[in-house]
GROMACS .gro file of C-alpha atoms in nm:
model
  442
    1PRO     CA    1   0.120  -1.713   0.050
    2ARG     CA    2   0.130  -2.079   0.137
    3ASP     CA    3  -0.047  -2.183   0.461
    4ALA     CA    4  -0.202  -1.835   0.513
    5ALA     CA    5  -0.556  -1.971   0.473
    6ARG     CA    6  -0.482  -2.264   0.705
    7GLN     CA    7  -0.352  -2.028   0.973
    8LEU     CA    8  -0.656  -1.799   0.944
    9ILE     CA    9  -0.893  -2.096   0.962
   10GLY     CA   10  -0.716  -2.206   1.279
   11VAL     CA   11  -0.756  -1.860   1.431
   12ILE     CA   12  -1.126  -1.821   1.351
   13SER     CA   13  -1.200  -2.180   1.464
   14HIS     CA   14  -1.067  -2.112   1.813
   15PRO     CA   15  -1.353  -2.120   2.069
   16LEU     CA   16  -1.272  -1.767   2.189
   17ASN     CA   17  -1.301  -1.633   1.834
   18ARG     CA   18  -1.615  -1.811   1.713
   19PRO     CA   19  -1.869  -1.546   1.603
   20THR     CA   20  -2.196  -1.501   1.785
   21VAL     CA   21  -2.472  -1.321   1.595
   22ASP     CA   22  -2.730  -1.136   1.807
   23PRO     CA   23  -3.057  -1.168   1.611
   24VAL     CA   24  -3.208  -0.869   1.793
   25VAL     CA   25  -2.918  -0.633   1.724
   26GLY     CA   26  -2.849  -0.784   1.380
   27ARG     CA   27  -2.470  -0.808   1.394
   28VAL     CA   28  -2.188  -1.013   1.542
   29THR     CA   29  -2.153  -0.913   1.908
   30ASP     CA   30  -1.895  -1.166   2.026
   31GLY     CA   31  -1.610  -1.335   1.846
   32TYR     CA   32  -1.523  -1.247   1.489
   33GLY     CA   33  -1.692  -1.304   1.154
   34ILE     CA   34  -1.398  -1.172   0.947
   35LEU     CA   35  -1.023  -1.200   0.993
   36GLN     CA   36  -0.809  -0.928   0.834
   37PRO     CA   37  -0.446  -1.032   0.773
   38ARG     CA   38  -0.155  -0.795   0.717
   39ILE     CA   39  -0.125  -0.680   0.355
   40SER     CA   40   0.212  -0.666   0.181
   41ILE     CA   41   0.297  -0.553  -0.171
   42THR     CA   42   0.442  -0.771  -0.445
   43PHE     CA   43   0.796  -0.690  -0.548
   44ALA     CA   44   0.695  -0.675  -0.915
   45SER     CA   45   0.428  -0.409  -0.862
   46ALA     CA   46   0.646  -0.212  -0.618
   47ALA     CA   47   0.915  -0.188  -0.886
   48GLY     CA   48   0.673  -0.122  -1.171
   49SER     CA   49   0.725   0.255  -1.171
   50LEU     CA   50   0.895   0.528  -0.974
   51PHE     CA   51   0.558   0.621  -0.822
   52ALA     CA   52   0.501   0.267  -0.691
   53ARG     CA   53   0.857   0.249  -0.563
   54LEU     CA   54   0.811   0.570  -0.364
   55TYR     CA   55   0.479   0.482  -0.204
   56SER     CA   56   0.469   0.103  -0.165
   57GLY     CA   57   0.760   0.065   0.076
   58HIS     CA   58   0.752   0.056   0.454
   59THR     CA   59   0.768   0.435   0.462
   60GLY     CA   60   0.455   0.477   0.247
   61VAL     CA   61   0.169   0.683   0.384
   62ASP     CA   62  -0.099   0.436   0.277
   63PRO     CA   63  -0.226   0.254   0.592
   64TYR     CA   64  -0.380  -0.016   0.371
   65THR     CA   65  -0.033  -0.154   0.292
   66THR     CA   66   0.152  -0.082   0.616
   67ALA     CA   67  -0.083  -0.201   0.891
   68VAL     CA   68   0.093  -0.415   1.150
   69SER     CA   69  -0.119  -0.294   1.439
   70ASP     CA   70  -0.461  -0.136   1.476
   71ALA     CA   71  -0.553   0.102   1.756
   72TYR     CA   72  -0.918  -0.007   1.728
   73GLN     CA   73  -0.817  -0.371   1.774
   74ASP     CA   74  -0.589  -0.287   2.066
   75LEU     CA   75  -0.835  -0.061   2.248
   76PHE     CA   76  -1.177  -0.200   2.153
   77ASN     CA   77  -1.103  -0.562   2.044
   78GLU     CA   78  -1.243  -0.480   1.701
   79GLY     CA   79  -1.030  -0.420   1.392
   80THR     CA   80  -1.102  -0.260   1.056
   81PHE     CA   81  -1.171  -0.461   0.741
   82THR     CA   82  -0.981  -0.350   0.429
   83GLY     CA   83  -1.122  -0.601   0.184
   84LYS     CA   84  -0.905  -0.913   0.192
   85GLY     CA   85  -0.935  -1.179   0.456
   86LEU     CA   86  -1.126  -1.482   0.580
   87TYR     CA   87  -1.506  -1.486   0.622
   88ASP     CA   88  -1.718  -1.703   0.843
   89VAL     CA   89  -1.985  -1.735   0.575
   90ASP     CA   90  -2.277  -1.817   0.806
   91ALA     CA   91  -2.204  -1.531   1.043
   92PHE     CA   92  -2.142  -1.294   0.754
   93MET     CA   93  -2.475  -1.375   0.587
   94ALA     CA   94  -2.669  -1.367   0.915
   95SER     CA   95  -2.536  -1.021   1.006
   96LEU     CA   96  -2.576  -0.862   0.661
   97ASP     CA   97  -2.885  -1.034   0.520
   98ASP     CA   98  -3.163  -0.783   0.448
   99CYS     CA   99  -2.972  -0.502   0.623
  100VAL     CA  100  -2.969  -0.266   0.320
  101PRO     CA  101  -3.225  -0.188   0.046
  102GLU     CA  102  -3.191  -0.379  -0.280
  103ASN     CA  103  -2.944  -0.226  -0.531
  104ALA     CA  104  -2.868   0.067  -0.301
  105LEU     CA  105  -2.523   0.001  -0.157
  106LEU     CA  106  -2.197  -0.112  -0.308
  107SER     CA  107  -2.001  -0.385  -0.137
  108HIS     CA  108  -1.809  -0.187   0.121
  109ASP     CA  109  -1.532  -0.330   0.337
  110LEU     CA  110  -1.583  -0.105   0.639
  111PHE     CA  111  -1.962  -0.155   0.634
  112GLU     CA  112  -1.926  -0.535   0.619
  113GLY     CA  113  -1.667  -0.535   0.893
  114LEU     CA  114  -1.883  -0.326   1.127
  115HIS     CA  115  -2.164  -0.581   1.103
  116ALA     CA  116  -1.962  -0.903   1.096
  117ARG     CA  117  -1.690  -0.781   1.341
  118VAL     CA  118  -1.325  -0.796   1.237
  119ALA     CA  119  -1.004  -0.909   1.401
  120LEU     CA  120  -0.665  -0.796   1.271
  121VAL     CA  121  -0.428  -1.094   1.244
  122SER     CA  122  -0.101  -0.912   1.189
  123ASP     CA  123   0.123  -1.222   1.186
  124VAL     CA  124  -0.053  -1.368   0.880
  125GLU     CA  125   0.030  -1.201   0.551
  126PHE     CA  126  -0.156  -1.156   0.223
  127VAL     CA  127   0.008  -1.009  -0.088
  128ASP     CA  128  -0.151  -0.746  -0.310
  129GLU     CA  129  -0.040  -0.523  -0.597
  130TYR     CA  130   0.014  -0.149  -0.572
  131PRO     CA  131  -0.117   0.089  -0.841
  132SER     CA  132   0.158   0.157  -1.090
  133SER     CA  133   0.054   0.509  -1.187
  134VAL     CA  134  -0.071   0.831  -1.029
  135LEU     CA  135  -0.394   0.806  -1.231
  136ALA     CA  136  -0.465   0.447  -1.121
  137HIS     CA  137  -0.406   0.543  -0.758
  138ALA     CA  138  -0.635   0.846  -0.793
  139ARG     CA  139  -0.911   0.635  -0.950
  140ARG     CA  140  -0.886   0.389  -0.663
  141GLN     CA  141  -0.909   0.670  -0.407
  142HIS     CA  142  -1.208   0.813  -0.597
  143ARG     CA  143  -1.382   0.475  -0.580
  144TRP     CA  144  -1.311   0.442  -0.207
  145THR     CA  145  -1.434   0.794  -0.135
  146ARG     CA  146  -1.761   0.728  -0.317
  147GLY     CA  147  -1.806   0.412  -0.112
  148ASP     CA  148  -1.737   0.598   0.214
  149TRP     CA  149  -1.998   0.866   0.144
  150GLN     CA  150  -2.253   0.613   0.024
  151ILE     CA  151  -2.287   0.479   0.380
  152LEU     CA  152  -2.347   0.828   0.520
  153ALA     CA  153  -2.694   0.728   0.647
  154TRP     CA  154  -2.540   0.482   0.896
  155LEU     CA  155  -2.423   0.773   1.110
  156PHE     CA  156  -2.781   0.839   1.221
  157PRO     CA  157  -3.008   0.662   1.473
  158TRP     CA  158  -3.239   0.522   1.202
  159VAL     CA  159  -3.107   0.354   0.887
  160PRO     CA  160  -3.268   0.210   0.572
  161SER     CA  161  -3.307  -0.165   0.526
  162ARG     CA  162  -3.472  -0.398   0.277
  163HIS     CA  163  -3.790  -0.393   0.488
  164GLY     CA  164  -3.798  -0.023   0.570
  165PRO     CA  165  -3.630   0.198   0.833
  166LYS     CA  166  -3.485   0.034   1.143
  167ARG     CA  167  -3.273   0.123   1.443
  168ASN     CA  168  -2.905   0.162   1.362
  169PRO     CA  169  -2.733  -0.155   1.490
  170LEU     CA  170  -2.380  -0.013   1.477
  171THR     CA  171  -2.185   0.070   1.790
  172LEU     CA  172  -2.063   0.419   1.869
  173ILE     CA  173  -1.707   0.327   1.771
  174GLY     CA  174  -1.841   0.182   1.445
  175ARG     CA  175  -2.010   0.509   1.357
  176TRP     CA  176  -1.691   0.693   1.449
  177LYS     CA  177  -1.501   0.483   1.191
  178ILE     CA  178  -1.749   0.593   0.922
  179LEU     CA  179  -1.719   0.957   1.031
  180ASP     CA  180  -1.338   0.932   1.037
  181ASN     CA  181  -1.335   0.808   0.677
  182LEU     CA  182  -1.551   1.103   0.574
  183ARG     CA  183  -1.318   1.337   0.761
  184ARG     CA  184  -1.017   1.187   0.581
  185SER     CA  185  -1.174   1.247   0.239
  186LEU     CA  186  -1.217   1.617   0.324
  187VAL     CA  187  -0.851   1.677   0.416
  188THR     CA  188  -0.716   1.768   0.071
  189PRO     CA  189  -1.007   1.996  -0.030
  190THR     CA  190  -0.976   2.172   0.306
  191LEU     CA  191  -0.600   2.218   0.270
  192LEU     CA  192  -0.647   2.359  -0.081
  193LEU     CA  193  -0.912   2.608   0.033
  194MET     CA  194  -0.700   2.708   0.331
  195LEU     CA  195  -0.395   2.776   0.112
  196VAL     CA  196  -0.589   2.992  -0.134
  197ALA     CA  197  -0.761   3.175   0.151
  198ALA     CA  198  -0.425   3.233   0.322
  199TRP     CA  199  -0.297   3.401   0.006
  200THR     CA  200  -0.606   3.618  -0.033
  201VAL     CA  201  -0.860   3.686   0.243
  202LEU     CA  202  -0.738   3.549   0.578
  203PRO     CA  203  -0.608   3.817   0.817
  204GLY     CA  204  -0.263   3.831   0.970
  205PRO     CA  205   0.073   3.704   0.842
  206ARG     CA  206   0.060   3.457   0.554
  207TRP     CA  207   0.291   3.206   0.727
  208TYR     CA  208   0.048   3.186   1.019
  209TRP     CA  209  -0.203   3.009   0.790
  210ILE     CA  210   0.032   2.843   0.543
  211GLY     CA  211   0.243   2.682   0.817
  212PRO     CA  212  -0.028   2.443   0.946
  213VAL     CA  213  -0.105   2.334   0.588
  214LEU     CA  214   0.258   2.246   0.526
  215LEU     CA  215   0.279   2.070   0.864
  216VAL     CA  216  -0.016   1.846   0.774
  217ILE     CA  217   0.136   1.761   0.436
  218ALA     CA  218   0.473   1.689   0.602
  219SER     CA  219   0.328   1.482   0.888
  220GLN     CA  220   0.501   1.161   0.770
  221LEU     CA  221   0.833   1.316   0.875
  222LEU     CA  222   0.730   1.282   1.243
  223PRO     CA  223   0.822   0.909   1.270
  224LEU     CA  224   1.166   0.991   1.130
  225LEU     CA  225   1.206   1.262   1.393
  226GLY     CA  226   1.111   1.007   1.658
  227ARG     CA  227   1.371   0.762   1.529
  228LEU     CA  228   1.633   1.036   1.532
  229LEU     CA  229   1.558   1.117   1.897
  230VAL     CA  230   1.554   0.753   2.008
  231GLY     CA  231   1.867   0.654   1.816
  232PRO     CA  232   1.970   0.311   1.683
  233ARG     CA  233   1.832  -0.015   1.816
  234ARG     CA  234   2.044  -0.218   2.054
  235SER     CA  235   2.195  -0.441   1.785
  236GLN     CA  236   2.220  -0.170   1.519
  237SER     CA  237   2.544   0.016   1.447
  238TYR     CA  238   2.547   0.392   1.397
  239PRO     CA  239   2.660   0.375   1.031
  240VAL     CA  240   2.368   0.143   0.948
  241PHE     CA  241   2.128   0.361   1.150
  242TRP     CA  242   2.234   0.679   0.970
  243ARG     CA  243   2.222   0.514   0.628
  244ASN     CA  244   1.868   0.379   0.685
  245LEU     CA  245   1.753   0.711   0.828
  246ARG     CA  246   1.900   0.898   0.531
  247ASP     CA  247   1.727   0.669   0.279
  248ASP     CA  248   1.392   0.688   0.459
  249ALA     CA  249   1.421   1.066   0.492
  250ALA     CA  250   1.485   1.100   0.118
  251THR     CA  251   1.173   0.894   0.041
  252ALA     CA  252   0.962   1.089   0.293
  253LEU     CA  253   1.078   1.426   0.159
  254ALA     CA  254   0.993   1.314  -0.194
  255GLN     CA  255   0.645   1.216  -0.073
  256VAL     CA  256   0.601   1.556   0.092
  257LEU     CA  257   0.697   1.737  -0.228
  258LEU     CA  258   0.463   1.516  -0.433
  259GLY     CA  259   0.185   1.565  -0.180
  260LEU     CA  260   0.212   1.939  -0.237
  261THR     CA  261   0.242   1.894  -0.615
  262PHE     CA  262  -0.072   1.679  -0.641
  263LEU     CA  263  -0.270   1.870  -0.376
  264ALA     CA  264  -0.494   2.051  -0.626
  265TYR     CA  265  -0.560   1.735  -0.830
  266ASN     CA  266  -0.631   1.519  -0.525
  267ALA     CA  267  -0.858   1.786  -0.379
  268TRP     CA  268  -1.055   1.800  -0.704
  269LYS     CA  269  -1.090   1.419  -0.717
  270SER     CA  270  -1.210   1.405  -0.356
  271ALA     CA  271  -1.458   1.689  -0.402
  272HIS     CA  272  -1.584   1.531  -0.726
  273ALA     CA  273  -1.635   1.192  -0.559
  274ILE     CA  274  -1.823   1.350  -0.268
  275ALA     CA  275  -2.047   1.564  -0.491
  276VAL     CA  276  -2.123   1.274  -0.727
  277THR     CA  277  -2.216   1.044  -0.440
  278LEU     CA  278  -2.439   1.297  -0.264
  279GLY     CA  279  -2.617   1.363  -0.594
  280ARG     CA  280  -2.673   0.993  -0.656
  281LEU     CA  281  -2.805   0.941  -0.304
  282VAL     CA  282  -3.076   1.193  -0.392
  283THR     CA  283  -3.153   1.069  -0.745
  284ARG     CA  284  -3.100   0.698  -0.657
  285GLN     CA  285  -2.927   0.653  -0.993
  286ARG     CA  286  -2.599   0.468  -1.070
  287LEU     CA  287  -2.548   0.368  -0.708
  288LEU     CA  288  -2.381   0.041  -0.811
  289GLU     CA  289  -2.114   0.191  -1.041
  290TRP     CA  290  -1.792   0.003  -0.976
  291GLU     CA  291  -1.459  -0.086  -1.129
  292THR     CA  292  -1.235  -0.380  -1.056
  293SER     CA  293  -0.874  -0.314  -0.960
  294HIS     CA  294  -0.766  -0.462  -1.294
  295ALA     CA  295  -0.986  -0.215  -1.484
  296VAL     CA  296  -0.857   0.075  -1.274
  297ASN     CA  297  -0.495  -0.017  -1.346
  298ALA     CA  298  -0.570  -0.063  -1.716
  299ARG     CA  299  -0.734   0.279  -1.747
  300GLY     CA  300  -0.457   0.441  -1.545
  301HIS     CA  301  -0.178   0.277  -1.748
  302VAL     CA  302   0.073   0.524  -1.886
  303GLY     CA  303   0.227   0.424  -2.219
  304PRO     CA  304   0.529   0.576  -2.390
  305LYS     CA  305   0.303   0.824  -2.575
  306GLY     CA  306   0.053   0.884  -2.296
  307VAL     CA  307   0.159   1.229  -2.184
  308ARG     CA  308  -0.139   1.387  -2.362
  309GLY     CA  309  -0.377   1.145  -2.192
  310VAL     CA  310  -0.230   1.219  -1.850
  311ALA     CA  311  -0.256   1.593  -1.913
  312THR     CA  312  -0.620   1.556  -2.020
  313GLN     CA  313  -0.718   1.353  -1.714
  314MET     CA  314  -0.531   1.586  -1.477
  315MET     CA  315  -0.646   1.911  -1.638
  316ALA     CA  316  -0.811   2.011  -1.310
  317SER     CA  317  -0.472   2.081  -1.150
  318PRO     CA  318  -0.352   2.345  -1.404
  319ILE     CA  319  -0.702   2.497  -1.413
  320ILE     CA  320  -0.706   2.535  -1.034
  321ALA     CA  321  -0.355   2.686  -1.051
  322GLY     CA  322  -0.467   2.939  -1.313
  323LEU     CA  323  -0.788   3.036  -1.132
  324SER     CA  324  -0.599   3.070  -0.803
  325ALA     CA  325  -0.342   3.296  -0.970
  326LEU     CA  326  -0.617   3.518  -1.112
  327PHE     CA  327  -0.793   3.536  -0.775
  328ILE     CA  328  -0.471   3.623  -0.592
  329ALA     CA  329  -0.381   3.888  -0.850
  330ALA     CA  330  -0.726   4.045  -0.816
  331VAL     CA  331  -0.721   4.052  -0.434
  332ASP     CA  332  -0.355   4.116  -0.353
  333SER     CA  333  -0.111   4.105  -0.642
  334ALA     CA  334   0.187   4.141  -0.407
  335THR     CA  335   0.115   3.792  -0.270
  336LEU     CA  336   0.144   3.634  -0.614
  337ALA     CA  337   0.521   3.599  -0.581
  338THR     CA  338   0.477   3.408  -0.252
  339ALA     CA  339   0.225   3.169  -0.406
  340ALA     CA  340   0.411   3.125  -0.735
  341PRO     CA  341   0.624   2.820  -0.635
  342VAL     CA  342   0.318   2.621  -0.523
  343LEU     CA  343   0.112   2.733  -0.823
  344PHE     CA  344   0.394   2.620  -1.050
  345LEU     CA  345   0.391   2.274  -0.888
  346TRP     CA  346   0.016   2.247  -0.951
  347LEU     CA  347   0.069   2.358  -1.309
  348ALA     CA  348   0.342   2.096  -1.358
  349ALA     CA  349   0.150   1.816  -1.182
  350PRO     CA  350   0.051   1.632  -1.507
  351ALA     CA  351   0.412   1.625  -1.625
  352ALA     CA  352   0.528   1.500  -1.284
  353ALA     CA  353   0.256   1.232  -1.283
  354TYR     CA  354   0.359   1.112  -1.627
  355TRP     CA  355   0.726   1.096  -1.530
  356LEU     CA  356   0.649   0.904  -1.211
  357SER     CA  357   0.408   0.662  -1.381
  358VAL     CA  358   0.612   0.553  -1.683
  359PRO     CA  359   0.660   0.174  -1.650
  360VAL     CA  360   1.010   0.067  -1.561
  361GLY     CA  361   1.138  -0.161  -1.835
  362PRO     CA  362   1.396  -0.433  -1.792
  363ARG     CA  363   1.729  -0.277  -1.710
  364GLN     CA  364   2.020  -0.425  -1.906
  365ARG     CA  365   2.384  -0.329  -1.870
  366PRO     CA  366   2.636  -0.506  -2.093
  367LEU     CA  367   2.928  -0.663  -1.909
  368SER     CA  368   3.282  -0.562  -1.993
  369ASP     CA  369   3.541  -0.817  -2.104
  370TRP     CA  370   3.707  -0.795  -1.762
  371GLU     CA  371   3.376  -0.865  -1.584
  372CYS     CA  372   3.299  -1.160  -1.813
  373THR     CA  373   3.643  -1.307  -1.744
  374LEU     CA  374   3.601  -1.258  -1.368
  375LEU     CA  375   3.259  -1.428  -1.367
  376ARG     CA  376   3.381  -1.724  -1.574
  377ARG     CA  377   3.685  -1.774  -1.350
  378THR     CA  378   3.463  -1.758  -1.041
  379ALA     CA  379   3.217  -2.004  -1.197
  380ARG     CA  380   3.496  -2.246  -1.293
  381ALA     CA  381   3.647  -2.231  -0.946
  382THR     CA  382   3.307  -2.289  -0.789
  383TRP     CA  383   3.237  -2.587  -1.012
  384ARG     CA  384   3.576  -2.735  -0.923
  385TYR     CA  385   3.453  -2.783  -0.564
  386PHE     CA  386   3.163  -3.002  -0.677
  387GLU     CA  387   3.374  -3.169  -0.946
  388THR     CA  388   3.631  -3.269  -0.685
  389PHE     CA  389   3.414  -3.379  -0.395
  390VAL     CA  390   3.082  -3.499  -0.547
  391THR     CA  391   3.191  -3.841  -0.668
  392ALA     CA  392   3.091  -4.204  -0.651
  393GLU     CA  393   3.292  -4.235  -0.326
  394SER     CA  394   3.060  -3.977  -0.163
  395ALA     CA  395   2.748  -4.143  -0.314
  396TRP     CA  396   2.720  -3.830  -0.530
  397LEU     CA  397   2.627  -3.623  -0.222
  398PRO     CA  398   2.808  -3.287  -0.172
  399PRO     CA  399   2.998  -3.246   0.155
  400ASP     CA  400   2.893  -2.955   0.372
  401ASN     CA  401   3.228  -2.775   0.365
  402TYR     CA  402   3.601  -2.804   0.311
  403GLN     CA  403   3.835  -2.629   0.556
  404GLU     CA  404   4.174  -2.533   0.413
  405SER     CA  405   4.308  -2.367   0.728
  406GLY     CA  406   4.493  -2.554   1.000
  407ALA     CA  407   4.759  -2.822   0.992
  408GLU     CA  408   4.584  -3.023   0.725
  409PRO     CA  409   4.264  -2.970   0.526
  410GLN     CA  410   3.941  -3.106   0.674
  411LEU     CA  411   3.642  -3.229   0.472
  412ALA     CA  412   3.300  -3.232   0.647
  413HIS     CA  413   3.143  -3.567   0.555
  414ARG     CA  414   2.783  -3.456   0.596
  415THR     CA  415   2.527  -3.293   0.368
  416SER     CA  416   2.190  -3.114   0.374
  417PRO     CA  417   1.901  -3.042   0.137
  418THR     CA  418   2.060  -2.701   0.070
  419ASN     CA  419   2.392  -2.860  -0.023
  420ILE     CA  420   2.223  -3.111  -0.251
  421ALA     CA  421   2.018  -2.839  -0.425
  422MET     CA  422   2.329  -2.626  -0.477
  423SER     CA  423   2.508  -2.929  -0.624
  424LEU     CA  424   2.225  -2.997  -0.871
  425LEU     CA  425   2.202  -2.631  -0.977
  426SER     CA  426   2.579  -2.610  -1.014
  427ALA     CA  427   2.579  -2.920  -1.235
  428MET     CA  428   2.314  -2.764  -1.461
  429ALA     CA  429   2.511  -2.436  -1.476
  430ALA     CA  430   2.833  -2.623  -1.553
  431HIS     CA  431   2.659  -2.798  -1.843
  432ALA     CA  432   2.524  -2.463  -1.971
  433LEU     CA  433   2.873  -2.312  -1.953
  434GLY     CA  434   3.028  -2.607  -2.135
  435TYR     CA  435   3.229  -2.751  -1.846
  436VAL     CA  436   3.065  -3.096  -1.867
  437THR     CA  437   2.892  -3.297  -2.137
  438THR     CA  438   2.531  -3.402  -2.129
  439GLU     CA  439   2.635  -3.760  -2.047
  440THR     CA  440   2.843  -3.641  -1.750
  441LEU     CA  441   2.554  -3.423  -1.631
  442VAL     CA  442   2.316  -3.720  -1.633
   0.00000   0.00000   0.00000
């Protein structure tokens, strides 16, 4: 958006924010080398499909698109870089030059931010697009997971560099961020294994093990519960509060159901990304494999006849459902009825993904004769205001308002840029509707 770069340059140029690179440690130790603005989603991409509409709003579970505060920034004066922001080029190069072996590490936002030091600037906004399909979102998550596991070595005291092993320059909180990303990538595989184990081998009541899994998947309902307990804001009426809470609850419940539906597929993608990356760290092959966001969206695009392609790419979900059913039947067939609803969701995941990912075309609803007549009467009445008051006597400037109430009508002999713009647009619309000729318009 306009002036965002100027505002970020002003922030990073402030004397308290100027980065200081410690040549001994090899990273920025004071000030900031990167500024991370708040990321919002374009309206076009948010409305591109039902999937994007569900997950790109303010109730989405993706912290990349909803960050307005950062606990790391608040507690440790050091934010987290998510890939779009302002660099101090000199500080960035000084902190990252020669810090990794050649052709061994993909560009990684977190890694760069830990060396160059990041500040979250939540009152400056950048705009990004949200993946329009389940497949595109999964491919992006797969790419991010591979990047997270590729910097596994930076958890240890000694790390590789272009000139051989060296002491790890990262702070304890920096290493915790790396570990936390690895932990996050293991959530879905762990939940899947826990569900299958709860249905088969874990002792005690089934709900004792299944309950925590469902609570984790439904964790985004907690903010709604908090809002319900706190009640409406001071200036918010109860009808508005209940309507907003109802809409947000419907979106959150849909996300919970989809989280359970895509659990098997997401677990497979995470496990695949982790296994591939660990294998490549050993073989040192294909470490620089990467896709741009445009390529990810193109490969994840769902056309009108793409149901077979979606089913092929998501075959892991039905396979996991089938194998789980066989395992449950072999261990304890009586439990199969309990697991059947969830197994059915995993089996139907490709169909659900296709339905959610179909692009939303332009919606057209023909107007009735009564609606056309109403709109034309309203347009003619609106144009009459400008036709009556925007004249040579007013220097062709529209008055601000005309008050019909009171003893006699009052005309406000003042104008504004808004009034003038409305007058010009109304004149063009009147010409398009045939109320004035081209000569009169000029």
